[in-house]
Amino acid sequence: MSTSILCNEQLPLLRGEGRYIDDIQFSNMLHVTFVRSPYAHARINNVDTEVAKRQTGVIAVLSGLNIHANIQPIRPQLKNPGFQATNWHAMAWDKVRYVGEAVAVVVASDRYIAEDAAEHVIVEYEPLPVIDSAATGMLADSARVHDNLNSNILLETQSGIDKDDPAFKKGDIKVSANFRHPRVTGIPIENCGVIADYRTNTDELVVWSSTQIPHVLRDALCDSLGISAHQIRVIAPDVGGGFGTKMQALPEEIVVSYLARLLHRPIKWTQDRMENIKASFHARDVLVEAELSANIDGTIVGMRAKAICDVGAYNSFPLTAGLEPFTIGSALAGPYDFEHYSYEGYAVSTNKCPMGAYRGVGFVLGPMVMEGLLDKLSQKIGMDPALLRKKNLAQPTDFPFKSPAGPIYDSGDYPALLDLALEESNYSAWRNLQSEARNEGRLLGIGMSCFIEMTGMGRDTYRKRGMINVPAFDAARLQVDRHGHLEAFISTPSQGQGQKTTFAQLISSSLGAPLHDIKVHLGDTATTPYGSGTFASRSLVSGGGALLKATEMLQDKLVRIAAAYWQIDNKDLEYVDGRISNPNQSSEHLSLKDLADLAYTPFQKLPPSVEPGLSVHVSYNPPPAVSSSAVHMALVEIDKNTYEVKIKDYVVAEDCGTKVNQAIVEGQVRGGVTQGIGIALLEELSYDSEGQLLSGSLMDYLVPGIYETPVIKIVSMETPSPWSVGGFKGVGESGTIGAPATITNAILDALEISAQDIQLPLTPERIFRLKNETKS
């Protein structure tokens, strides 16, 4: 495999022939607009919809109070003693808990009428105290986001040894720092959207959603609407990016589905960009306080850390507020081998938009914290940062390697990967350039990060976390018609990652069929088998693993058909390169088309053990996790006058196991690095003390463009996983995980400082303050 072929599925998109949510039209379709709270925390005393209802073209106006008795709240569960569940109503009816929470919905003949009518909905609010940060929310006397809960801490988790264990005193040197990752969001090209159509003749609700999780979304709709799964069909058409922000069930999806059943008309809702930034899922907003203990020779002795995660107003479905604190705890130790580790994590509810997944999740904090502390340690003991890392990396002979943080990593060669990055970057030449620049008074810095990405996580991982709303397996159905043409139906849909091409390559490689004879179907609960969906770099590991197992089952059946035809023992036969050869007659072969014809033709007598037709179905529970690894290196220069950062060179050395399509791998890495650069330098969702979003448009929430994105050099190793089918590992989040730490370390290296408080993004103002405050 590992062949870079063209992603044919993307050609129609480039020609403007895609079918996204907003491209889907029905002649009798209605449109909705939501009335959203301008307050972060307030009691709803009254919602007056009468004037809005009288507007021309308005079909209905409903408040949260009108519907809450008919719709069950979103209430994901987590089997963990430190967890508190929350009720998230599809529309608030008694109290709002964040700016942008929906309180009413207007249904009209077109979107513009609905938006105009929404201005006539009058809501009487009684403002309440605002919990504006996790620090405030953790105070014993803090107001409660949810009155029925004991505190604002939705999850508390600990792992490793006690933070006060005497083991931490063993090291000769201690380095510590506080790392703050900003609140961010994914900014997909296509905002969220949903269409629902209730078909009375079949009692079926058909839902088109820009979602990453069609089957899990159907589960959420079943729970909230109180109807059976066989009555709901969820379709993910072309989806213009997800990045994790579309892997949660949105309250709006539930409201639109309810309205379609109520009004017996197709209903459409699509976000505008400001609505997407304000009221779609946010991510991160984490403070990690960490300390590293080491010996004078640079050997790491131990690490202890505390993560405080601002998770917003509610638990999101299906992952809950536990997503960030659990993942951070498993990621902080990275690829390093040391003895003592202590971690405590908190998910704290505040009056902000709820948190969900975003590319990299808590793994981004792993290198941000560990690599930052390693750079501080290297400064303190006078050891080159690359040598310090190499000294502490787990060795190839250590696998399976149990991380100090708990996860068990399956395979890799971390020192060789670091060497590959150092060679590709010409590290020594970079250091020479830096020395020359410093002599000239220029601020040139080098940053690096070594890290692990846990991918394709199976049921064991989610069970241990207690995340019972995640299926954590995927499935594939593979069928061959009598002419030898193949169709595959897989539970992991695409949001632009090229799954159809990748899966077709898998089938072609395994069964020897030409790509033009293979059709792949994704994203439709009526045709694709039940599974988790696409997130956490699981499509190839989980969906591809299921598909590869399906091809193996199909090969087994083809061999049995050939054995029956030739009346020989099937142990003597093997399916190779799209055909089976007769060992007793070297010139006699049966192609896939021949075998398919035998499977479907009634004139060919098959043994009782072989059913007619060619169709197989596989549900696959992947390993607890398989671990990709990577090393990122960056050379940056800071303008001494403006403190603007210019990335002059960027290198990635990656190992994501068996590769199917190298071009797709590199595309994922480049896209991820670009988003990571945005996190490091530009992106931040800022709130004021009253819970008002200050960066609610793309004029304020800045994302990287072509000017901020460097040419990214990528070199690869390939260490197949011994645990996953096909040796696959995921790579979807790797670029985003490593880039923030790499850029941050390069900036601090350019400034020649060791900062105690590191807050991203490192804007010119923050860089200026870091430089001057640290020196003072």
Short mmCIF file of N, CA and C in Angstrom, two decimals, residues 34-37 44 62-74 87-98 100-105 224 250-256 258:
data_model
loop_
_atom_site.label_atom_id
_atom_site.label_comp_id
_atom_site.label_asym_id
_atom_site.label_seq_id
_atom_site.Cartn_x
_atom_site.Cartn_y
_atom_site.Cartn_z
N PHE A 34 -33.13 30.58 15.64
CA PHE A 34 -33.23 30.48 17.10
C PHE A 34 -33.02 31.85 17.74
N VAL A 35 -33.83 32.12 18.74
CA VAL A 35 -33.65 33.30 19.59
C VAL A 35 -32.70 32.88 20.71
N ARG A 36 -31.62 33.63 20.87
CA ARG A 36 -30.57 33.22 21.79
C ARG A 36 -30.39 34.23 22.92
N SER A 37 -29.97 33.71 24.03
CA SER A 37 -29.82 34.55 25.22
C SER A 37 -28.67 35.53 25.09
N ILE A 44 -35.36 33.02 33.29
CA ILE A 44 -36.32 33.43 32.26
C ILE A 44 -37.67 33.64 32.94
N LEU A 62 -42.07 28.97 18.98
CA LEU A 62 -42.15 28.16 20.19
C LEU A 62 -41.03 28.56 21.15
N SER A 63 -41.37 28.61 22.42
CA SER A 63 -40.37 28.88 23.45
C SER A 63 -39.92 27.56 24.06
N GLY A 64 -38.88 27.64 24.87
CA GLY A 64 -38.43 26.44 25.57
C GLY A 64 -39.51 25.85 26.44
N LEU A 65 -40.32 26.72 27.04
CA LEU A 65 -41.41 26.24 27.90
C LEU A 65 -42.43 25.45 27.09
N ASN A 66 -42.65 25.83 25.82
CA ASN A 66 -43.64 25.15 24.99
C ASN A 66 -43.24 23.71 24.67
N ILE A 67 -41.95 23.43 24.64
CA ILE A 67 -41.53 22.11 24.17
C ILE A 67 -40.86 21.24 25.21
N HIS A 68 -40.50 21.80 26.36
CA HIS A 68 -39.62 21.03 27.25
C HIS A 68 -40.30 19.77 27.80
N ALA A 69 -41.61 19.78 27.90
CA ALA A 69 -42.32 18.59 28.41
C ALA A 69 -42.31 17.45 27.40
N ASN A 70 -42.07 17.77 26.12
CA ASN A 70 -42.12 16.75 25.07
C ASN A 70 -40.74 16.27 24.62
N ILE A 71 -39.69 16.90 25.12
CA ILE A 71 -38.33 16.54 24.70
C ILE A 71 -37.49 16.30 25.95
N GLN A 72 -36.90 15.12 26.03
CA GLN A 72 -36.03 14.82 27.15
C GLN A 72 -34.71 15.58 27.00
N PRO A 73 -34.15 16.06 28.10
CA PRO A 73 -32.88 16.81 28.00
C PRO A 73 -31.72 15.93 27.58
N ILE A 74 -30.70 16.56 27.03
CA ILE A 74 -29.44 15.86 26.75
C ILE A 74 -28.77 15.59 28.08
N ASN A 87 -28.56 18.31 33.04
CA ASN A 87 -29.67 18.30 32.10
C ASN A 87 -29.55 19.51 31.17
N TRP A 88 -29.35 19.21 29.90
CA TRP A 88 -29.25 20.27 28.89
C TRP A 88 -30.51 20.20 28.03
N HIS A 89 -31.43 21.12 28.29
CA HIS A 89 -32.69 21.13 27.55
C HIS A 89 -32.45 21.66 26.13
N ALA A 90 -33.21 21.13 25.19
CA ALA A 90 -33.05 21.52 23.79
C ALA A 90 -33.19 23.03 23.62
N MET A 91 -34.08 23.64 24.40
CA MET A 91 -34.11 25.11 24.53
C MET A 91 -34.36 25.42 26.00
N ALA A 92 -33.64 26.42 26.49
CA ALA A 92 -33.79 26.79 27.90
C ALA A 92 -35.22 27.26 28.16
N TRP A 93 -35.77 26.86 29.30
CA TRP A 93 -37.14 27.27 29.62
C TRP A 93 -37.26 27.93 31.00
N ASP A 94 -36.31 27.64 31.89
CA ASP A 94 -36.38 28.26 33.22
C ASP A 94 -35.19 29.18 33.48
N LYS A 95 -34.00 28.79 32.94
CA LYS A 95 -32.79 29.54 33.22
C LYS A 95 -31.83 29.37 32.04
N VAL A 96 -31.15 30.46 31.67
CA VAL A 96 -30.09 30.35 30.66
C VAL A 96 -28.75 30.31 31.37
N ARG A 97 -27.81 29.57 30.75
CA ARG A 97 -26.53 29.35 31.41
C ARG A 97 -25.32 29.76 30.58
N TYR A 98 -25.55 30.28 29.38
CA TYR A 98 -24.45 30.85 28.60
C TYR A 98 -25.02 31.75 27.52
N GLY A 100 -25.85 32.87 24.10
CA GLY A 100 -26.06 32.09 22.89
C GLY A 100 -26.94 30.88 23.08
N GLU A 101 -27.32 30.57 24.32
CA GLU A 101 -28.22 29.43 24.54
C GLU A 101 -29.60 29.76 23.96
N ALA A 102 -30.17 28.82 23.24
CA ALA A 102 -31.46 29.04 22.58
C ALA A 102 -32.59 29.06 23.61
N VAL A 103 -33.50 30.05 23.44
CA VAL A 103 -34.66 30.15 24.32
C VAL A 103 -35.98 30.07 23.54
N ALA A 104 -35.91 30.24 22.23
CA ALA A 104 -37.12 30.17 21.40
C ALA A 104 -36.69 29.88 19.97
N VAL A 105 -37.67 29.42 19.17
CA VAL A 105 -37.39 29.12 17.77
C VAL A 105 -38.51 29.67 16.91
N SER A 224 -33.92 11.72 23.20
CA SER A 224 -34.59 13.00 23.46
C SER A 224 -36.03 13.01 22.96
N LEU A 250 -26.08 18.35 18.86
CA LEU A 250 -26.49 19.73 19.10
C LEU A 250 -27.94 19.80 19.55
N PRO A 251 -28.27 20.67 20.50
CA PRO A 251 -29.68 20.84 20.86
C PRO A 251 -30.54 21.24 19.66
N GLU A 252 -29.97 22.02 18.76
CA GLU A 252 -30.73 22.47 17.59
C GLU A 252 -31.14 21.30 16.70
N GLU A 253 -30.30 20.26 16.63
CA GLU A 253 -30.66 19.08 15.84
C GLU A 253 -31.90 18.40 16.41
N ILE A 254 -32.01 18.43 17.71
CA ILE A 254 -33.17 17.83 18.37
C ILE A 254 -34.42 18.68 18.15
N VAL A 255 -34.29 19.99 18.26
CA VAL A 255 -35.44 20.88 18.07
C VAL A 255 -35.96 20.77 16.64
N VAL A 256 -35.07 20.81 15.66
CA VAL A 256 -35.48 20.74 14.26
C VAL A 256 -36.18 19.41 13.99
N TYR A 258 -37.81 17.58 16.17
CA TYR A 258 -39.11 17.66 16.84
C TYR A 258 -40.10 18.47 15.99
#
